Amino acid sequence: MKVVVVRTLMLVSALGLTGCVSLLGELVGGSGSKANEAASEDAKEAPAAPGSKDYVDPGAWEGPLHQKYAGQVVFSSKPIPKDGADDSSIYTEYTLGDPLYARFWSKESPHNLMPKCDNRQRHILRIDVNGENAGKPASQISSFDLIEFNDNKVRTMASLTGELEVPFTKASTVTFTKADNDTRALREFNAIMVPKLKEGDNTVRVLVSMDCGASRDTDPLVAEGTLKVKVKPGAKQEYLAKYGAQLAPSPHPENDKLAPEITKLVDDKPDWDNEIVLGSRVISAQWEPIRNQITGVLTHYTLDAAVVVRLKKEKDENACRVFNIGITRDAAGGSIRWGGVGSDMPFPCMNAPK
């Protein structure tokens, strides 16, 4: 069964936002489009039960572990294939920094869980740390990825990073290109989870909910699992330095000279008074010339930068976000100017450019 993984992160370059401000990072669990909201409204009915006219036999179990752990998210020290039979690597207690893999198996097919959804079902991966969202419906819990399957009439299963051999304990790099889609799950899982951990014992709950194009409080739960996480002194910093997202080096060494100017430009904008600007980095290889579409006359140059900020009210010292910022400069030269803001994503504060 082929798995199609869809990331909802909108990788929009700030170059196309010159002269305007637009935050384009889509949050899974939001209201979505009107069409998606209507589809979700239509899909609120109860799951199809065996013997009902809407029920479709989901077929055989993929393997003994699928049947044993159906409806669960499991964590392990090694990758576990969907048809696996060996569960000796499964964790229920974990020490931060050790290898960490995770996967889920469903009990039912997406069709049977939401029979009126007409193959629009989405699997939303969510994480709750230390009971922060206890008692809340899944739709109100932070998400770190989204998965869609090409066959919604069979039971679903997947590694939570999107790749069987890829653990959450793997380094990732933010580039603000399509390549970021491939690392979104592990990058955002780590960025959400680790800052919320405390030294000593913690509880991490991971859920896989399902919706019909837009999340609702009544969405069904496909799978869930809980992991006890032990954090030794200094382990959080070591983990984020090794596995937390990093910014790619600037394509040209000369770009580093612009970083202080960019940081000051963002810090001076009133719209960013609620944030602490921790650092910036140019991510464009060079200035891109922009010409008047009618006359062809060169008007200005523009480039992309990454800026790491933390909300002033944020209590987690490593809970930051990195934004794709557009920077412009007149064709005749002069100081840099604001060009707009593109997509953003969670980012560990300690890995901000210095």
mmCIF file of C-alpha atoms in Angstrom:
data_model
loop_
_atom_site.group_PDB
_atom_site.id
_atom_site.type_symbol
_atom_site.label_atom_id
_atom_site.label_comp_id
_atom_site.label_asym_id
_atom_site.label_seq_id
_atom_site.Cartn_x
_atom_site.Cartn_y
_atom_site.Cartn_z
ATOM 1 C CA MET A 1 0.000 0.000 0.000
ATOM 2 C CA LYS A 2 1.512 3.289 -1.102
ATOM 3 C CA VAL A 3 1.439 6.146 1.383
ATOM 4 C CA VAL A 4 1.089 9.682 0.114
ATOM 5 C CA VAL A 5 2.381 12.145 2.697
ATOM 6 C CA VAL A 6 1.110 15.692 2.348
ATOM 7 C CA ARG A 7 2.673 18.533 4.319
ATOM 8 C CA THR A 8 0.534 21.581 4.929
ATOM 9 C CA LEU A 9 3.487 23.903 5.436
ATOM 10 C CA MET A 10 3.182 26.594 2.778
ATOM 11 C CA LEU A 11 6.681 27.264 1.499
ATOM 12 C CA VAL A 12 6.030 30.694 0.037
ATOM 13 C CA SER A 13 9.039 32.834 -0.793
ATOM 14 C CA ALA A 14 9.019 36.311 0.672
ATOM 15 C CA LEU A 15 10.331 37.544 -2.685
ATOM 16 C CA GLY A 16 6.774 37.468 -3.993
ATOM 17 C CA LEU A 17 5.481 39.590 -1.113
ATOM 18 C CA THR A 18 7.336 42.820 -1.761
ATOM 19 C CA GLY A 19 5.447 45.754 -0.300
ATOM 20 C CA CYS A 20 2.991 43.705 1.735
ATOM 21 C CA VAL A 21 2.856 41.661 4.915
ATOM 22 C CA SER A 22 1.282 38.209 4.720
ATOM 23 C CA LEU A 23 1.609 35.341 7.180
ATOM 24 C CA LEU A 24 1.079 32.183 5.148
ATOM 25 C CA GLY A 25 1.928 29.329 7.519
ATOM 26 C CA GLU A 26 -1.184 27.120 7.549
ATOM 27 C CA LEU A 27 -2.009 25.482 10.853
ATOM 28 C CA VAL A 28 -3.439 21.993 10.718
ATOM 29 C CA GLY A 29 -6.592 21.944 12.773
ATOM 30 C CA GLY A 30 -7.718 25.334 11.564
ATOM 31 C CA SER A 31 -11.003 25.996 9.849
ATOM 32 C CA GLY A 32 -9.676 25.477 6.316
ATOM 33 C CA SER A 33 -11.513 26.562 3.160
ATOM 34 C CA LYS A 34 -15.296 26.909 2.917
ATOM 35 C CA ALA A 35 -15.374 23.804 0.720
ATOM 36 C CA ASN A 36 -13.438 21.833 3.333
ATOM 37 C CA GLU A 37 -15.668 23.133 6.122
ATOM 38 C CA ALA A 38 -18.730 21.979 4.188
ATOM 39 C CA ALA A 39 -17.173 18.555 3.606
ATOM 40 C CA SER A 40 -16.367 18.245 7.297
ATOM 41 C CA GLU A 41 -19.923 19.246 8.222
ATOM 42 C CA ASP A 42 -21.287 16.530 5.913
ATOM 43 C CA ALA A 43 -19.023 13.904 7.489
ATOM 44 C CA LYS A 44 -20.157 14.279 11.122
ATOM 45 C CA GLU A 45 -22.257 11.103 11.165
ATOM 46 C CA ALA A 46 -21.276 8.020 13.149
ATOM 47 C CA PRO A 47 -18.748 5.509 11.795
ATOM 48 C CA ALA A 48 -20.053 2.659 9.665
ATOM 49 C CA ALA A 49 -20.505 -0.525 11.716
ATOM 50 C CA PRO A 50 -20.101 -4.081 10.374
ATOM 51 C CA GLY A 51 -23.349 -5.118 8.695
ATOM 52 C CA SER A 52 -24.463 -1.578 7.811
ATOM 53 C CA LYS A 53 -24.884 -0.538 4.175
ATOM 54 C CA ASP A 54 -21.924 1.857 4.314
ATOM 55 C CA TYR A 55 -19.484 -0.596 5.870
ATOM 56 C CA VAL A 56 -16.666 -1.959 3.680
ATOM 57 C CA ASP A 57 -14.498 -4.873 4.834
ATOM 58 C CA PRO A 58 -11.031 -3.353 5.409
ATOM 59 C CA GLY A 59 -9.265 -6.634 4.631
ATOM 60 C CA ALA A 60 -6.691 -8.665 6.508
ATOM 61 C CA TRP A 61 -4.264 -7.382 9.124
ATOM 62 C CA GLU A 62 -0.851 -6.502 7.702
ATOM 63 C CA GLY A 63 0.908 -8.612 10.323
ATOM 64 C CA PRO A 64 0.881 -9.749 13.953
ATOM 65 C CA LEU A 65 2.012 -6.366 15.305
ATOM 66 C CA HIS A 66 -0.682 -4.579 13.342
ATOM 67 C CA GLN A 67 -3.340 -6.723 14.971
ATOM 68 C CA LYS A 68 -1.709 -6.478 18.414
ATOM 69 C CA TYR A 69 -1.258 -2.704 18.349
ATOM 70 C CA ALA A 70 -4.251 -1.688 16.216
ATOM 71 C CA GLY A 71 -5.396 1.777 17.218
ATOM 72 C CA GLN A 72 -2.076 2.597 18.872
ATOM 73 C CA VAL A 73 0.950 4.781 18.292
ATOM 74 C CA VAL A 74 4.072 2.851 19.289
ATOM 75 C CA PHE A 75 7.579 4.152 19.983
ATOM 76 C CA SER A 76 10.736 2.119 19.424
ATOM 77 C CA SER A 77 14.522 2.130 19.309
ATOM 78 C CA LYS A 78 14.515 0.627 15.793
ATOM 79 C CA PRO A 79 12.278 0.965 12.723
ATOM 80 C CA ILE A 80 9.313 -1.422 12.701
ATOM 81 C CA PRO A 81 7.820 -2.374 9.308
ATOM 82 C CA LYS A 82 4.052 -2.355 8.888
ATOM 83 C CA ASP A 83 3.954 -6.170 8.658
ATOM 84 C CA GLY A 84 6.488 -6.680 11.451
ATOM 85 C CA ALA A 85 6.362 -9.466 14.016
ATOM 86 C CA ASP A 86 9.157 -8.390 16.420
ATOM 87 C CA ASP A 87 8.179 -5.825 19.054
ATOM 88 C CA SER A 88 11.262 -6.186 21.263
ATOM 89 C CA SER A 89 12.407 -2.642 20.350
ATOM 90 C CA ILE A 90 9.181 -0.941 21.475
ATOM 91 C CA TYR A 91 9.542 1.684 24.202
ATOM 92 C CA THR A 92 7.093 2.668 26.896
ATOM 93 C CA GLU A 93 9.823 4.538 28.780
ATOM 94 C CA TYR A 94 12.461 6.567 26.957
ATOM 95 C CA THR A 95 15.529 8.631 27.853
ATOM 96 C CA LEU A 96 15.832 11.828 25.812
ATOM 97 C CA GLY A 97 18.692 11.510 23.339
ATOM 98 C CA ASP A 98 18.348 7.781 22.664
ATOM 99 C CA PRO A 99 17.150 6.701 19.179
ATOM 100 C CA LEU A 100 13.425 7.333 18.763
ATOM 101 C CA TYR A 101 11.168 5.891 16.062
ATOM 102 C CA ALA A 102 7.373 5.977 16.029
ATOM 103 C CA ARG A 103 4.573 4.525 13.930
ATOM 104 C CA PHE A 104 0.836 3.810 14.096
ATOM 105 C CA TRP A 105 -1.601 1.118 12.970
ATOM 106 C CA SER A 106 -5.335 1.771 12.652
ATOM 107 C CA LYS A 107 -8.172 -0.530 13.714
ATOM 108 C CA GLU A 108 -10.477 0.612 10.933
ATOM 109 C CA SER A 109 -10.317 2.128 7.469
ATOM 110 C CA PRO A 110 -10.810 5.861 6.906
ATOM 111 C CA HIS A 111 -13.944 5.081 4.907
ATOM 112 C CA ASN A 112 -15.552 3.194 7.784
ATOM 113 C CA LEU A 113 -14.603 5.895 10.289
ATOM 114 C CA MET A 114 -16.014 8.686 8.107
ATOM 115 C CA PRO A 115 -18.161 7.011 5.427
ATOM 116 C CA LYS A 116 -19.605 10.271 4.073
ATOM 117 C CA CYS A 117 -16.249 11.957 3.588
ATOM 118 C CA ASP A 118 -15.840 10.621 0.022
ATOM 119 C CA ASN A 119 -12.071 9.956 0.101
ATOM 120 C CA ARG A 120 -11.151 13.364 1.535
ATOM 121 C CA GLN A 121 -9.997 11.957 4.884
ATOM 122 C CA ARG A 122 -6.786 13.410 6.331
ATOM 123 C CA HIS A 123 -4.717 11.942 9.183
ATOM 124 C CA ILE A 124 -3.455 14.686 11.509
ATOM 125 C CA LEU A 125 -0.472 13.902 13.754
ATOM 126 C CA ARG A 126 -0.677 15.664 17.127
ATOM 127 C CA ILE A 127 1.377 15.885 20.312
ATOM 128 C CA ASP A 128 0.549 16.745 23.925
ATOM 129 C CA VAL A 129 3.298 17.125 26.542
ATOM 130 C CA ASN A 130 2.753 16.631 30.267
ATOM 131 C CA GLY A 131 -1.021 16.788 29.980
ATOM 132 C CA GLU A 132 -1.037 20.384 28.776
ATOM 133 C CA ASN A 133 -4.189 19.681 26.740
ATOM 134 C CA ALA A 134 -5.787 17.071 28.976
ATOM 135 C CA GLY A 135 -9.531 16.853 28.443
ATOM 136 C CA LYS A 136 -9.484 18.775 25.171
ATOM 137 C CA PRO A 137 -10.640 17.245 21.871
ATOM 138 C CA ALA A 138 -7.874 16.204 19.484
ATOM 139 C CA SER A 139 -8.626 19.110 17.151
ATOM 140 C CA GLN A 140 -7.341 21.529 19.825
ATOM 141 C CA ILE A 141 -3.984 19.777 20.297
ATOM 142 C CA SER A 142 -0.851 20.950 18.460
ATOM 143 C CA SER A 143 -0.177 19.174 15.168
ATOM 144 C CA PHE A 144 3.191 18.379 13.624
ATOM 145 C CA ASP A 145 2.254 16.775 10.288
ATOM 146 C CA LEU A 146 -0.513 15.521 8.039
ATOM 147 C CA ILE A 147 -0.806 12.252 6.104
ATOM 148 C CA GLU A 148 -3.176 11.277 3.304
ATOM 149 C CA PHE A 149 -3.565 7.760 1.900
ATOM 150 C CA ASN A 150 -4.456 6.788 -1.644
ATOM 151 C CA ASP A 151 -6.735 3.919 -0.548
ATOM 152 C CA ASN A 152 -9.250 4.885 2.143
ATOM 153 C CA LYS A 153 -11.061 1.544 2.248
ATOM 154 C CA VAL A 154 -8.253 -0.373 3.940
ATOM 155 C CA ARG A 155 -6.711 0.080 7.386
ATOM 156 C CA THR A 156 -4.006 2.736 7.531
ATOM 157 C CA MET A 157 -0.522 2.615 9.030
ATOM 158 C CA ALA A 158 2.639 4.688 8.718
ATOM 159 C CA SER A 159 5.884 5.747 10.314
ATOM 160 C CA LEU A 160 5.278 9.158 11.865
ATOM 161 C CA THR A 161 8.292 10.731 10.166
ATOM 162 C CA GLY A 162 6.988 9.602 6.771
ATOM 163 C CA GLU A 163 9.924 7.241 6.186
ATOM 164 C CA LEU A 164 10.438 3.861 7.880
ATOM 165 C CA GLU A 165 14.191 4.295 8.378
ATOM 166 C CA VAL A 166 14.025 7.914 9.566
ATOM 167 C CA PRO A 167 13.820 8.480 13.355
ATOM 168 C CA PHE A 168 12.861 11.647 15.178
ATOM 169 C CA THR A 169 16.463 11.672 16.369
ATOM 170 C CA LYS A 170 17.873 12.970 13.096
ATOM 171 C CA ALA A 171 19.288 16.377 12.223
ATOM 172 C CA SER A 172 17.209 18.640 9.956
ATOM 173 C CA THR A 173 17.846 21.873 8.099
ATOM 174 C CA VAL A 174 15.443 24.703 7.281
ATOM 175 C CA THR A 175 15.863 26.063 3.750
ATOM 176 C CA PHE A 176 12.406 27.531 2.979
ATOM 177 C CA THR A 177 12.277 25.367 -0.130
ATOM 178 C CA LYS A 178 10.234 22.262 -0.984
ATOM 179 C CA ALA A 179 12.961 20.193 0.689
ATOM 180 C CA ASP A 180 11.557 21.331 4.047
ATOM 181 C CA ASN A 181 8.441 19.241 3.400
ATOM 182 C CA ASP A 182 10.438 16.020 3.745
ATOM 183 C CA THR A 183 11.608 16.855 7.268
ATOM 184 C CA ARG A 184 8.532 18.590 8.612
ATOM 185 C CA ALA A 185 7.370 15.784 10.918
ATOM 186 C CA LEU A 186 10.642 15.278 12.783
ATOM 187 C CA ARG A 187 11.501 18.992 12.724
ATOM 188 C CA GLU A 188 8.183 20.150 14.199
ATOM 189 C CA PHE A 189 7.816 17.197 16.586
ATOM 190 C CA ASN A 190 11.158 18.102 18.144
ATOM 191 C CA ALA A 191 10.437 21.842 18.111
ATOM 192 C CA ILE A 192 7.108 21.360 19.891
ATOM 193 C CA MET A 193 8.065 18.578 22.302
ATOM 194 C CA VAL A 194 11.535 19.349 23.630
ATOM 195 C CA PRO A 195 10.981 22.917 24.924
ATOM 196 C CA LYS A 196 8.005 21.676 26.965
ATOM 197 C CA LEU A 197 9.967 18.914 28.682
ATOM 198 C CA LYS A 198 11.311 19.408 32.201
ATOM 199 C CA GLU A 199 14.247 17.717 33.870
ATOM 200 C CA GLY A 200 13.158 14.411 35.340
ATOM 201 C CA ASP A 201 10.031 12.499 34.338
ATOM 202 C CA ASN A 202 7.644 13.607 31.593
ATOM 203 C CA THR A 203 4.676 12.225 29.689
ATOM 204 C CA VAL A 204 4.347 12.644 25.927
ATOM 205 C CA ARG A 205 1.075 11.695 24.260
ATOM 206 C CA VAL A 206 0.888 11.381 20.464
ATOM 207 C CA LEU A 207 -2.440 11.167 18.666
ATOM 208 C CA VAL A 208 -3.517 10.503 15.095
ATOM 209 C CA SER A 209 -6.892 12.104 14.466
ATOM 210 C CA MET A 210 -8.813 12.140 11.204
ATOM 211 C CA ASP A 211 -10.847 14.873 9.549
ATOM 212 C CA CYS A 212 -12.622 15.568 6.284
ATOM 213 C CA GLY A 213 -10.673 18.559 5.025
ATOM 214 C CA ALA A 214 -11.137 20.697 8.150
ATOM 215 C CA SER A 215 -10.741 19.689 11.791
ATOM 216 C CA ARG A 216 -13.705 19.599 14.190
ATOM 217 C CA ASP A 217 -14.037 18.702 17.861
ATOM 218 C CA THR A 218 -16.022 15.606 16.856
ATOM 219 C CA ASP A 219 -13.302 14.159 14.582
ATOM 220 C CA PRO A 220 -12.562 10.445 15.170
ATOM 221 C CA LEU A 221 -9.331 9.244 16.745
ATOM 222 C CA VAL A 222 -7.388 6.752 14.631
ATOM 223 C CA ALA A 223 -4.595 5.925 17.076
ATOM 224 C CA GLU A 224 -2.818 7.209 20.165
ATOM 225 C CA GLY A 225 0.108 6.322 22.375
ATOM 226 C CA THR A 226 1.842 7.594 25.509
ATOM 227 C CA LEU A 227 5.566 7.633 26.173
ATOM 228 C CA LYS A 228 7.274 8.300 29.504
ATOM 229 C CA VAL A 229 10.297 10.508 28.812
ATOM 230 C CA LYS A 230 13.178 10.905 31.248
ATOM 231 C CA VAL A 231 15.258 14.048 30.834
ATOM 232 C CA LYS A 232 18.695 14.163 32.431
ATOM 233 C CA PRO A 233 20.334 17.497 33.364
ATOM 234 C CA GLY A 234 21.565 19.241 30.200
ATOM 235 C CA ALA A 235 19.875 16.706 27.919
ATOM 236 C CA LYS A 236 17.472 19.188 26.332
ATOM 237 C CA GLN A 237 20.270 21.459 25.128
ATOM 238 C CA GLU A 238 22.291 18.487 23.868
ATOM 239 C CA TYR A 239 19.263 17.091 22.033
ATOM 240 C CA LEU A 240 18.372 20.378 20.319
ATOM 241 C CA ALA A 241 21.979 21.045 19.341
ATOM 242 C CA LYS A 242 22.147 17.627 17.705
ATOM 243 C CA TYR A 243 18.593 17.029 16.426
ATOM 244 C CA GLY A 244 16.863 20.410 16.564
ATOM 245 C CA ALA A 245 16.332 22.232 13.284
ATOM 246 C CA GLN A 246 19.227 24.314 11.990
ATOM 247 C CA LEU A 247 19.313 27.043 9.363
ATOM 248 C CA ALA A 248 21.281 26.235 6.227
ATOM 249 C CA PRO A 249 24.487 28.251 5.875
ATOM 250 C CA SER A 250 24.151 31.404 3.800
ATOM 251 C CA PRO A 251 25.021 30.631 0.135
ATOM 252 C CA HIS A 252 27.708 33.338 0.060
ATOM 253 C CA PRO A 253 30.022 34.374 2.930
ATOM 254 C CA GLU A 254 29.511 38.077 2.128
ATOM 255 C CA ASN A 255 25.831 37.670 3.041
ATOM 256 C CA ASP A 256 26.718 37.361 6.718
ATOM 257 C CA LYS A 257 27.569 41.073 6.755
ATOM 258 C CA LEU A 258 23.886 41.853 6.120
ATOM 259 C CA ALA A 259 22.600 39.845 9.079
ATOM 260 C CA PRO A 260 22.944 42.615 11.728
ATOM 261 C CA GLU A 261 21.161 45.082 9.425
ATOM 262 C CA ILE A 262 18.327 42.626 8.829
ATOM 263 C CA THR A 263 17.950 41.899 12.543
ATOM 264 C CA LYS A 264 17.739 45.629 13.297
ATOM 265 C CA LEU A 265 15.271 46.209 10.439
ATOM 266 C CA VAL A 266 12.874 43.616 11.867
ATOM 267 C CA ASP A 267 13.443 44.688 15.468
ATOM 268 C CA ASP A 268 12.577 48.307 14.609
ATOM 269 C CA LYS A 269 9.221 47.457 13.005
ATOM 270 C CA PRO A 270 6.261 48.212 15.323
ATOM 271 C CA ASP A 271 4.476 45.065 14.088
ATOM 272 C CA TRP A 272 7.194 42.997 15.770
ATOM 273 C CA ASP A 273 7.155 44.717 19.170
ATOM 274 C CA ASN A 274 5.791 41.552 20.800
ATOM 275 C CA GLU A 275 8.791 39.491 19.670
ATOM 276 C CA ILE A 276 12.446 39.310 20.596
ATOM 277 C CA VAL A 277 14.533 39.053 17.424
ATOM 278 C CA LEU A 278 17.313 36.551 18.139
ATOM 279 C CA GLY A 279 19.114 36.461 14.808
ATOM 280 C CA SER A 280 18.968 36.540 11.020
ATOM 281 C CA ARG A 281 20.565 34.855 8.038
ATOM 282 C CA VAL A 282 20.422 35.558 4.298
ATOM 283 C CA ILE A 283 19.147 32.488 2.450
ATOM 284 C CA SER A 284 19.228 33.843 -1.118
ATOM 285 C CA ALA A 285 22.372 33.261 -3.166
ATOM 286 C CA GLN A 286 22.322 36.841 -4.497
ATOM 287 C CA TRP A 287 20.217 39.955 -4.946
ATOM 288 C CA GLU A 288 17.433 39.397 -7.482
ATOM 289 C CA PRO A 289 16.720 42.304 -9.872
ATOM 290 C CA ILE A 290 13.081 43.456 -10.070
ATOM 291 C CA ARG A 291 11.933 45.386 -13.136
ATOM 292 C CA ASN A 292 8.821 47.342 -13.991
ATOM 293 C CA GLN A 293 6.549 44.912 -15.827
ATOM 294 C CA ILE A 294 5.596 47.477 -18.470
ATOM 295 C CA THR A 295 8.744 49.499 -19.072
ATOM 296 C CA GLY A 296 11.347 46.918 -18.094
ATOM 297 C CA VAL A 297 13.201 49.526 -16.055
ATOM 298 C CA LEU A 298 15.143 48.139 -13.080
ATOM 299 C CA THR A 299 13.414 49.420 -9.936
ATOM 300 C CA HIS A 300 15.016 47.542 -7.047
ATOM 301 C CA TYR A 301 16.677 44.355 -5.847
ATOM 302 C CA THR A 302 15.340 41.812 -3.394
ATOM 303 C CA LEU A 303 16.519 38.779 -1.435
ATOM 304 C CA ASP A 304 15.212 36.316 1.167
ATOM 305 C CA ALA A 305 16.327 36.042 4.768
ATOM 306 C CA ALA A 306 15.439 33.824 7.719
ATOM 307 C CA VAL A 307 14.694 35.558 11.029
ATOM 308 C CA VAL A 308 14.323 33.745 14.366
ATOM 309 C CA VAL A 309 12.047 35.343 16.971
ATOM 310 C CA ARG A 310 10.560 34.473 20.359
ATOM 311 C CA LEU A 311 7.408 35.983 21.794
ATOM 312 C CA LYS A 312 8.171 38.169 24.799
ATOM 313 C CA LYS A 313 5.473 36.363 26.779
ATOM 314 C CA GLU A 314 6.830 32.917 25.843
ATOM 315 C CA LYS A 315 8.004 30.998 28.919
ATOM 316 C CA ASP A 316 9.766 28.174 27.065
ATOM 317 C CA GLU A 317 13.332 29.324 26.449
ATOM 318 C CA ASN A 318 13.603 27.291 23.244
ATOM 319 C CA ALA A 319 10.136 27.866 21.791
ATOM 320 C CA CYS A 320 10.850 30.174 18.864
ATOM 321 C CA ARG A 321 9.685 30.536 15.273
ATOM 322 C CA VAL A 322 11.688 31.217 12.132
ATOM 323 C CA PHE A 323 10.187 33.480 9.462
ATOM 324 C CA ASN A 324 10.994 33.874 5.781
ATOM 325 C CA ILE A 325 11.506 37.642 5.332
ATOM 326 C CA GLY A 326 11.811 39.625 2.108
ATOM 327 C CA ILE A 327 14.456 42.378 1.961
ATOM 328 C CA THR A 328 14.667 45.063 -0.751
ATOM 329 C CA ARG A 329 17.183 47.686 -1.850
ATOM 330 C CA ASP A 330 16.794 50.476 -4.427
ATOM 331 C CA ALA A 331 18.458 49.987 -7.782
ATOM 332 C CA ALA A 332 20.643 52.993 -6.983
ATOM 333 C CA GLY A 333 21.753 51.404 -3.698
ATOM 334 C CA GLY A 334 21.187 52.696 -0.190
ATOM 335 C CA SER A 335 19.956 51.033 2.963
ATOM 336 C CA ILE A 336 17.889 47.844 3.045
ATOM 337 C CA ARG A 337 14.101 48.012 3.387
ATOM 338 C CA TRP A 338 11.275 45.734 4.456
ATOM 339 C CA GLY A 339 9.902 43.552 1.634
ATOM 340 C CA GLY A 340 7.313 41.322 3.312
ATOM 341 C CA VAL A 341 6.995 38.106 5.312
ATOM 342 C CA GLY A 342 6.377 34.619 3.958
ATOM 343 C CA SER A 343 5.996 31.290 5.722
ATOM 344 C CA ASP A 344 7.128 30.433 9.243
ATOM 345 C CA MET A 345 7.684 27.328 11.366
ATOM 346 C CA PRO A 346 8.654 26.293 14.920
ATOM 347 C CA PHE A 347 12.378 26.572 15.604
ATOM 348 C CA PRO A 348 14.616 25.974 18.660
ATOM 349 C CA CYS A 349 15.814 29.323 20.005
ATOM 350 C CA MET A 350 19.272 28.015 20.860
ATOM 351 C CA ASN A 351 19.951 27.328 17.161
ATOM 352 C CA ALA A 352 19.274 30.919 16.077
ATOM 353 C CA PRO A 353 22.129 32.562 14.133
ATOM 354 C CA LYS A 354 24.512 34.391 16.439
#
